[in-house]
PDB file of C-alpha atoms in Angstrom:
ATOM      1  CA  UNK A   1      15.377  36.730-135.238  1.00  0.00           C
ATOM      2  CA  UNK A   2      15.890  34.247-138.130  1.00  0.00           C
ATOM      3  CA  UNK A   3      18.676  34.596-140.429  1.00  0.00           C
ATOM      4  CA  UNK A   4      16.262  34.497-143.582  1.00  0.00           C
ATOM      5  CA  UNK A   5      14.735  37.676-142.224  1.00  0.00           C
ATOM      6  CA  UNK A   6      17.958  39.362-142.251  1.00  0.00           C
ATOM      7  CA  UNK A   7      18.501  41.830-145.124  1.00  0.00           C
ATOM      8  CA  UNK A   8      21.796  43.121-146.507  1.00  0.00           C
ATOM      9  CA  UNK A   9      20.860  46.804-145.645  1.00  0.00           C
ATOM     10  CA  UNK A  10      19.471  48.194-142.588  1.00  0.00           C
ATOM     11  CA  UNK A  11      19.362  51.803-141.097  1.00  0.00           C
ATOM     12  CA  UNK A  12      18.185  52.815-137.759  1.00  0.00           C
ATOM     13  CA  UNK A  13      19.163  54.701-134.548  1.00  0.00           C
ATOM     14  CA  UNK A  14      19.129  51.917-131.943  1.00  0.00           C
ATOM     15  CA  UNK A  15      22.266  49.911-133.424  1.00  0.00           C
ATOM     16  CA  UNK A  16      23.403  47.924-136.381  1.00  0.00           C
ATOM     17  CA  UNK A  17      25.442  44.650-136.626  1.00  0.00           C
ATOM     18  CA  UNK A  18      27.629  43.671-139.536  1.00  0.00           C
ATOM     19  CA  UNK A  19      29.252  40.147-139.705  1.00  0.00           C
ATOM     20  CA  UNK A  20      30.228  37.560-142.319  1.00  0.00           C
ATOM     21  CA  UNK A  21      26.948  35.273-142.374  1.00  0.00           C
ATOM     22  CA  UNK A  22      23.355  36.156-141.939  1.00  0.00           C
ATOM     23  CA  UNK A  23      22.928  33.945-138.851  1.00  0.00           C
ATOM     24  CA  UNK A  24      25.562  35.667-136.986  1.00  0.00           C
ATOM     25  CA  UNK A  25      23.930  38.972-137.890  1.00  0.00           C
ATOM     26  CA  UNK A  26      20.663  37.760-136.536  1.00  0.00           C
ATOM     27  CA  UNK A  27      22.272  36.539-133.363  1.00  0.00           C
ATOM     28  CA  UNK A  28      23.447  40.078-132.652  1.00  0.00           C
ATOM     29  CA  UNK A  29      20.144  41.604-133.830  1.00  0.00           C
ATOM     30  CA  UNK A  30      18.253  39.369-131.549  1.00  0.00           C
ATOM     31  CA  UNK A  31      20.184  40.604-128.452  1.00  0.00           C
ATOM     32  CA  UNK A  32      19.621  44.213-129.773  1.00  0.00           C
ATOM     33  CA  UNK A  33      16.104  43.658-129.904  1.00  0.00           C
ATOM     34  CA  UNK A  34      15.759  42.114-126.560  1.00  0.00           C
ATOM     35  CA  UNK A  35      17.401  45.203-125.072  1.00  0.00           C
ATOM     36  CA  UNK A  36      20.991  44.404-125.042  1.00  0.00           C
ATOM     37  CA  UNK A  37      23.524  47.255-126.007  1.00  0.00           C
ATOM     38  CA  UNK A  38      26.345  46.989-128.593  1.00  0.00           C
ATOM     39  CA  UNK A  39      28.742  45.003-126.616  1.00  0.00           C
ATOM     40  CA  UNK A  40      26.097  42.228-125.834  1.00  0.00           C
ATOM     41  CA  UNK A  41      25.295  42.256-129.661  1.00  0.00           C
ATOM     42  CA  UNK A  42      29.021  42.206-130.492  1.00  0.00           C
ATOM     43  CA  UNK A  43      29.584  39.099-128.122  1.00  0.00           C
ATOM     44  CA  UNK A  44      26.465  37.260-129.369  1.00  0.00           C
ATOM     45  CA  UNK A  45      27.625  37.714-133.126  1.00  0.00           C
ATOM     46  CA  UNK A  46      31.096  36.614-132.369  1.00  0.00           C
ATOM     47  CA  UNK A  47      29.759  33.536-130.748  1.00  0.00           C
ATOM     48  CA  UNK A  48      27.611  32.802-133.545  1.00  0.00           C
ATOM     49  CA  UNK A  49      30.524  33.393-136.015  1.00  0.00           C
ATOM     50  CA  UNK A  50      32.457  30.649-134.421  1.00  0.00           C
ATOM     51  CA  UNK A  51      29.699  28.302-135.690  1.00  0.00           C
ATOM     52  CA  UNK A  52      28.556  29.625-139.151  1.00  0.00           C
ATOM     53  CA  UNK A  53      32.173  31.110-140.353  1.00  0.00           C
ATOM     54  CA  UNK A  54      34.037  28.166-138.917  1.00  0.00           C
ATOM     55  CA  UNK A  55      37.164  27.710-140.858  1.00  0.00           C
ATOM     56  CA  UNK A  56      37.359  31.547-141.137  1.00  0.00           C
ATOM     57  CA  UNK A  57      37.041  32.009-137.245  1.00  0.00           C
ATOM     58  CA  UNK A  58      36.776  29.647-134.370  1.00  0.00           C
ATOM     59  CA  UNK A  59      36.320  29.955-130.539  1.00  0.00           C
ATOM     60  CA  UNK A  60      39.973  29.257-130.373  1.00  0.00           C
ATOM     61  CA  UNK A  61      40.774  31.917-132.660  1.00  0.00           C
ATOM     62  CA  UNK A  62      41.624  35.716-131.851  1.00  0.00           C
ATOM     63  CA  UNK A  63      39.363  38.465-132.393  1.00  0.00           C
ATOM     64  CA  UNK A  64      39.636  42.478-131.633  1.00  0.00           C
ATOM     65  CA  UNK A  65      37.005  44.459-130.507  1.00  0.00           C
ATOM     66  CA  UNK A  66      36.750  48.245-131.013  1.00  0.00           C
ATOM     67  CA  UNK A  67      34.003  49.985-129.126  1.00  0.00           C
ATOM     68  CA  UNK A  68      32.890  53.538-128.639  1.00  0.00           C
ATOM     69  CA  UNK A  69      32.288  54.034-125.042  1.00  0.00           C
ATOM     70  CA  UNK A  70      31.547  57.026-122.877  1.00  0.00           C
ATOM     71  CA  UNK A  71      33.097  59.380-125.730  1.00  0.00           C
ATOM     72  CA  UNK A  72      35.813  57.415-126.627  1.00  0.00           C
ATOM     73  CA  UNK A  73      37.272  54.679-128.501  1.00  0.00           C
ATOM     74  CA  UNK A  74      38.271  51.744-126.613  1.00  0.00           C
ATOM     75  CA  UNK A  75      39.822  48.365-127.831  1.00  0.00           C
ATOM     76  CA  UNK A  76      39.857  44.926-126.348  1.00  0.00           C
ATOM     77  CA  UNK A  77      42.281  42.471-127.861  1.00  0.00           C
ATOM     78  CA  UNK A  78      41.251  38.821-127.814  1.00  0.00           C
ATOM     79  CA  UNK A  79      44.650  37.659-128.867  1.00  0.00           C
ATOM     80  CA  UNK A  80      45.668  34.422-127.084  1.00  0.00           C
ATOM     81  CA  UNK A  81      49.138  34.207-125.279  1.00  0.00           C
ATOM     82  CA  UNK A  82      51.663  31.594-124.843  1.00  0.00           C
ATOM     83  CA  UNK A  83      51.166  29.187-122.040  1.00  0.00           C
ATOM     84  CA  UNK A  84      52.452  30.295-118.347  1.00  0.00           C
ATOM     85  CA  UNK A  85      53.481  26.810-117.799  1.00  0.00           C
ATOM     86  CA  UNK A  86      57.314  26.656-117.365  1.00  0.00           C
ATOM     87  CA  UNK A  87      57.647  23.280-118.667  1.00  0.00           C
ATOM     88  CA  UNK A  88      55.774  24.322-121.764  1.00  0.00           C
ATOM     89  CA  UNK A  89      58.000  27.250-122.356  1.00  0.00           C
ATOM     90  CA  UNK A  90      61.107  25.243-121.981  1.00  0.00           C
ATOM     91  CA  UNK A  91      59.736  22.720-124.548  1.00  0.00           C
ATOM     92  CA  UNK A  92      59.333  25.466-126.774  1.00  0.00           C
ATOM     93  CA  UNK A  93      62.846  26.720-126.244  1.00  0.00           C
ATOM     94  CA  UNK A  94      64.216  23.087-126.815  1.00  0.00           C
ATOM     95  CA  UNK A  95      62.120  22.467-129.881  1.00  0.00           C
ATOM     96  CA  UNK A  96      61.153  25.694-131.480  1.00  0.00           C
ATOM     97  CA  UNK A  97      57.641  26.501-132.333  1.00  0.00           C
ATOM     98  CA  UNK A  98      56.162  23.899-134.568  1.00  0.00           C
ATOM     99  CA  UNK A  99      54.473  24.623-137.760  1.00  0.00           C
ATOM    100  CA  UNK A 100      52.194  22.826-140.379  1.00  0.00           C
ATOM    101  CA  UNK A 101      49.134  23.127-138.221  1.00  0.00           C
ATOM    102  CA  UNK A 102      50.528  21.602-135.106  1.00  0.00           C
ATOM    103  CA  UNK A 103      48.298  22.293-132.116  1.00  0.00           C
ATOM    104  CA  UNK A 104      51.402  22.964-130.089  1.00  0.00           C
ATOM    105  CA  UNK A 105      51.784  26.134-132.035  1.00  0.00           C
ATOM    106  CA  UNK A 106      48.521  27.639-130.866  1.00  0.00           C
ATOM    107  CA  UNK A 107      48.121  30.105-128.389  1.00  0.00           C
ATOM    108  CA  UNK A 108      45.884  29.987-125.291  1.00  0.00           C
ATOM    109  CA  UNK A 109      42.401  30.846-127.133  1.00  0.00           C
ATOM    110  CA  UNK A 110      41.745  34.592-126.668  1.00  0.00           C
ATOM    111  CA  UNK A 111      38.385  34.962-128.361  1.00  0.00           C
ATOM    112  CA  UNK A 112      36.242  33.453-125.534  1.00  0.00           C
ATOM    113  CA  UNK A 113      37.962  35.522-122.808  1.00  0.00           C
ATOM    114  CA  UNK A 114      37.436  38.928-125.021  1.00  0.00           C
ATOM    115  CA  UNK A 115      33.757  37.864-124.983  1.00  0.00           C
ATOM    116  CA  UNK A 116      33.525  37.630-121.179  1.00  0.00           C
ATOM    117  CA  UNK A 117      35.740  40.858-120.624  1.00  0.00           C
ATOM    118  CA  UNK A 118      33.475  42.664-123.251  1.00  0.00           C
ATOM    119  CA  UNK A 119      30.292  41.575-121.080  1.00  0.00           C
ATOM    120  CA  UNK A 120      31.683  42.600-117.736  1.00  0.00           C
ATOM    121  CA  UNK A 121      33.160  45.818-118.728  1.00  0.00           C
ATOM    122  CA  UNK A 122      30.589  47.130-121.245  1.00  0.00           C
ATOM    123  CA  UNK A 123      27.645  44.684-121.594  1.00  0.00           C
ATOM    124  CA  UNK A 124      24.397  44.765-119.726  1.00  0.00           C
ATOM    125  CA  UNK A 125      23.309  40.906-120.542  1.00  0.00           C
ATOM    126  CA  UNK A 126      24.402  37.574-119.026  1.00  0.00           C
ATOM    127  CA  UNK A 127      26.549  35.217-120.864  1.00  0.00           C
ATOM    128  CA  UNK A 128      23.669  32.772-120.794  1.00  0.00           C
ATOM    129  CA  UNK A 129      21.456  35.381-122.665  1.00  0.00           C
ATOM    130  CA  UNK A 130      24.064  36.180-125.396  1.00  0.00           C
ATOM    131  CA  UNK A 131      25.063  32.639-126.086  1.00  0.00           C
ATOM    132  CA  UNK A 132      21.514  31.442-126.645  1.00  0.00           C
ATOM    133  CA  UNK A 133      21.402  32.263-130.436  1.00  0.00           C
ATOM    134  CA  UNK A 134      24.513  30.420-130.836  1.00  0.00           C
ATOM    135  CA  UNK A 135      23.223  27.430-128.967  1.00  0.00           C
ATOM    136  CA  UNK A 136      20.103  27.346-131.165  1.00  0.00           C
ATOM    137  CA  UNK A 137      22.393  27.338-134.176  1.00  0.00           C
ATOM    138  CA  UNK A 138      24.507  24.397-132.778  1.00  0.00           C
ATOM    139  CA  UNK A 139      21.209  22.587-131.981  1.00  0.00           C
ATOM    140  CA  UNK A 140      19.835  22.797-135.404  1.00  0.00           C
ATOM    141  CA  UNK A 141      23.107  22.352-137.586  1.00  0.00           C
ATOM    142  CA  UNK A 142      24.303  18.643-136.627  1.00  0.00           C
ATOM    143  CA  UNK A 143      28.011  18.779-137.478  1.00  0.00           C
ATOM    144  CA  UNK A 144      30.133  16.510-135.389  1.00  0.00           C
ATOM    145  CA  UNK A 145      31.840  19.255-133.386  1.00  0.00           C
ATOM    146  CA  UNK A 146      28.543  21.028-132.641  1.00  0.00           C
ATOM    147  CA  UNK A 147      27.471  18.745-129.844  1.00  0.00           C
ATOM    148  CA  UNK A 148      30.766  19.179-127.856  1.00  0.00           C
ATOM    149  CA  UNK A 149      30.825  22.893-128.298  1.00  0.00           C
ATOM    150  CA  UNK A 150      27.124  23.163-127.306  1.00  0.00           C
ATOM    151  CA  UNK A 151      28.094  21.178-124.160  1.00  0.00           C
ATOM    152  CA  UNK A 152      30.931  23.511-123.235  1.00  0.00           C
ATOM    153  CA  UNK A 153      28.936  26.824-123.949  1.00  0.00           C
ATOM    154  CA  UNK A 154      26.099  25.410-121.759  1.00  0.00           C
ATOM    155  CA  UNK A 155      28.543  24.433-118.913  1.00  0.00           C
ATOM    156  CA  UNK A 156      29.707  28.108-118.951  1.00  0.00           C
ATOM    157  CA  UNK A 157      26.204  29.417-118.720  1.00  0.00           C
ATOM    158  CA  UNK A 158      25.608  27.001-115.971  1.00  0.00           C
ATOM    159  CA  UNK A 159      28.438  28.202-113.940  1.00  0.00           C
ATOM    160  CA  UNK A 160      27.346  31.716-114.613  1.00  0.00           C
ATOM    161  CA  UNK A 161      23.857  30.837-113.408  1.00  0.00           C
ATOM    162  CA  UNK A 162      25.174  28.971-110.108  1.00  0.00           C
ATOM    163  CA  UNK A 163      27.539  31.596-109.093  1.00  0.00           C
ATOM    164  CA  UNK A 164      26.378  33.857-106.248  1.00  0.00           C
ATOM    165  CA  UNK A 165      27.531  37.536-106.229  1.00  0.00           C
ATOM    166  CA  UNK A 166      27.734  40.425-108.604  1.00  0.00           C
ATOM    167  CA  UNK A 167      27.243  40.220-112.459  1.00  0.00           C
ATOM    168  CA  UNK A 168      30.899  40.536-112.825  1.00  0.00           C
ATOM    169  CA  UNK A 169      31.697  37.718-110.433  1.00  0.00           C
ATOM    170  CA  UNK A 170      29.302  35.349-112.178  1.00  0.00           C
ATOM    171  CA  UNK A 171      30.993  36.177-115.728  1.00  0.00           C
ATOM    172  CA  UNK A 172      34.448  35.625-113.933  1.00  0.00           C
ATOM    173  CA  UNK A 173      33.366  32.313-112.570  1.00  0.00           C
ATOM    174  CA  UNK A 174      32.176  31.040-116.130  1.00  0.00           C
ATOM    175  CA  UNK A 175      35.333  32.234-117.739  1.00  0.00           C
ATOM    176  CA  UNK A 176      37.379  30.579-115.292  1.00  0.00           C
ATOM    177  CA  UNK A 177      35.882  27.422-115.760  1.00  0.00           C
ATOM    178  CA  UNK A 178      36.892  27.447-119.227  1.00  0.00           C
ATOM    179  CA  UNK A 179      40.541  28.622-118.570  1.00  0.00           C
ATOM    180  CA  UNK A 180      41.298  26.997-114.997  1.00  0.00           C
ATOM    181  CA  UNK A 181      38.427  24.643-114.261  1.00  0.00           C
ATOM    182  CA  UNK A 182      37.156  21.176-115.674  1.00  0.00           C
ATOM    183  CA  UNK A 183      36.848  22.497-119.242  1.00  0.00           C
ATOM    184  CA  UNK A 184      40.540  23.632-119.324  1.00  0.00           C
ATOM    185  CA  UNK A 185      41.562  20.180-118.008  1.00  0.00           C
ATOM    186  CA  UNK A 186      39.494  18.266-120.507  1.00  0.00           C
ATOM    187  CA  UNK A 187      41.288  20.513-123.522  1.00  0.00           C
ATOM    188  CA  UNK A 188      44.698  19.853-121.897  1.00  0.00           C
ATOM    189  CA  UNK A 189      44.006  15.968-121.886  1.00  0.00           C
TER     190      UNK A 189
END
């Protein structure tokens, strides 16, 4: 679905998507139209928001997800945590938490972990499927940070596709590549 085709009002029984920018709404609607469920569409929308609402939300940011599942409200908290490294924690005790935009004050990114968790628990689609609308946005937009983000997201989808085992195992492997693998190593460097 193209963002230009997304209006500001909609009704139906199959699902709804609301987000800050039309391309992110279109990303979620695309997944719903392709047979995905609400969790799949939510993840596609979150990923797209990291591109089209950058500055208000970013992949390294935090995001909550409230979902109605099997008759009850469930909440996932995509809030980052402090590093687990003892040396990093000791540094904070010695120096305090920096302010004024220092990257040292940032928590470990929680939004991406939430996306993988939501897909694993509630979703039906692969990460590769739900990230496709975001990759399309990144490929069309041309800002300096788009190519590196697209490359990272493609690495995650690639790891998922190459991993053997259950759907959950594939999602876990992709998530771990970001948080514990070569992508984590690159971010730390």
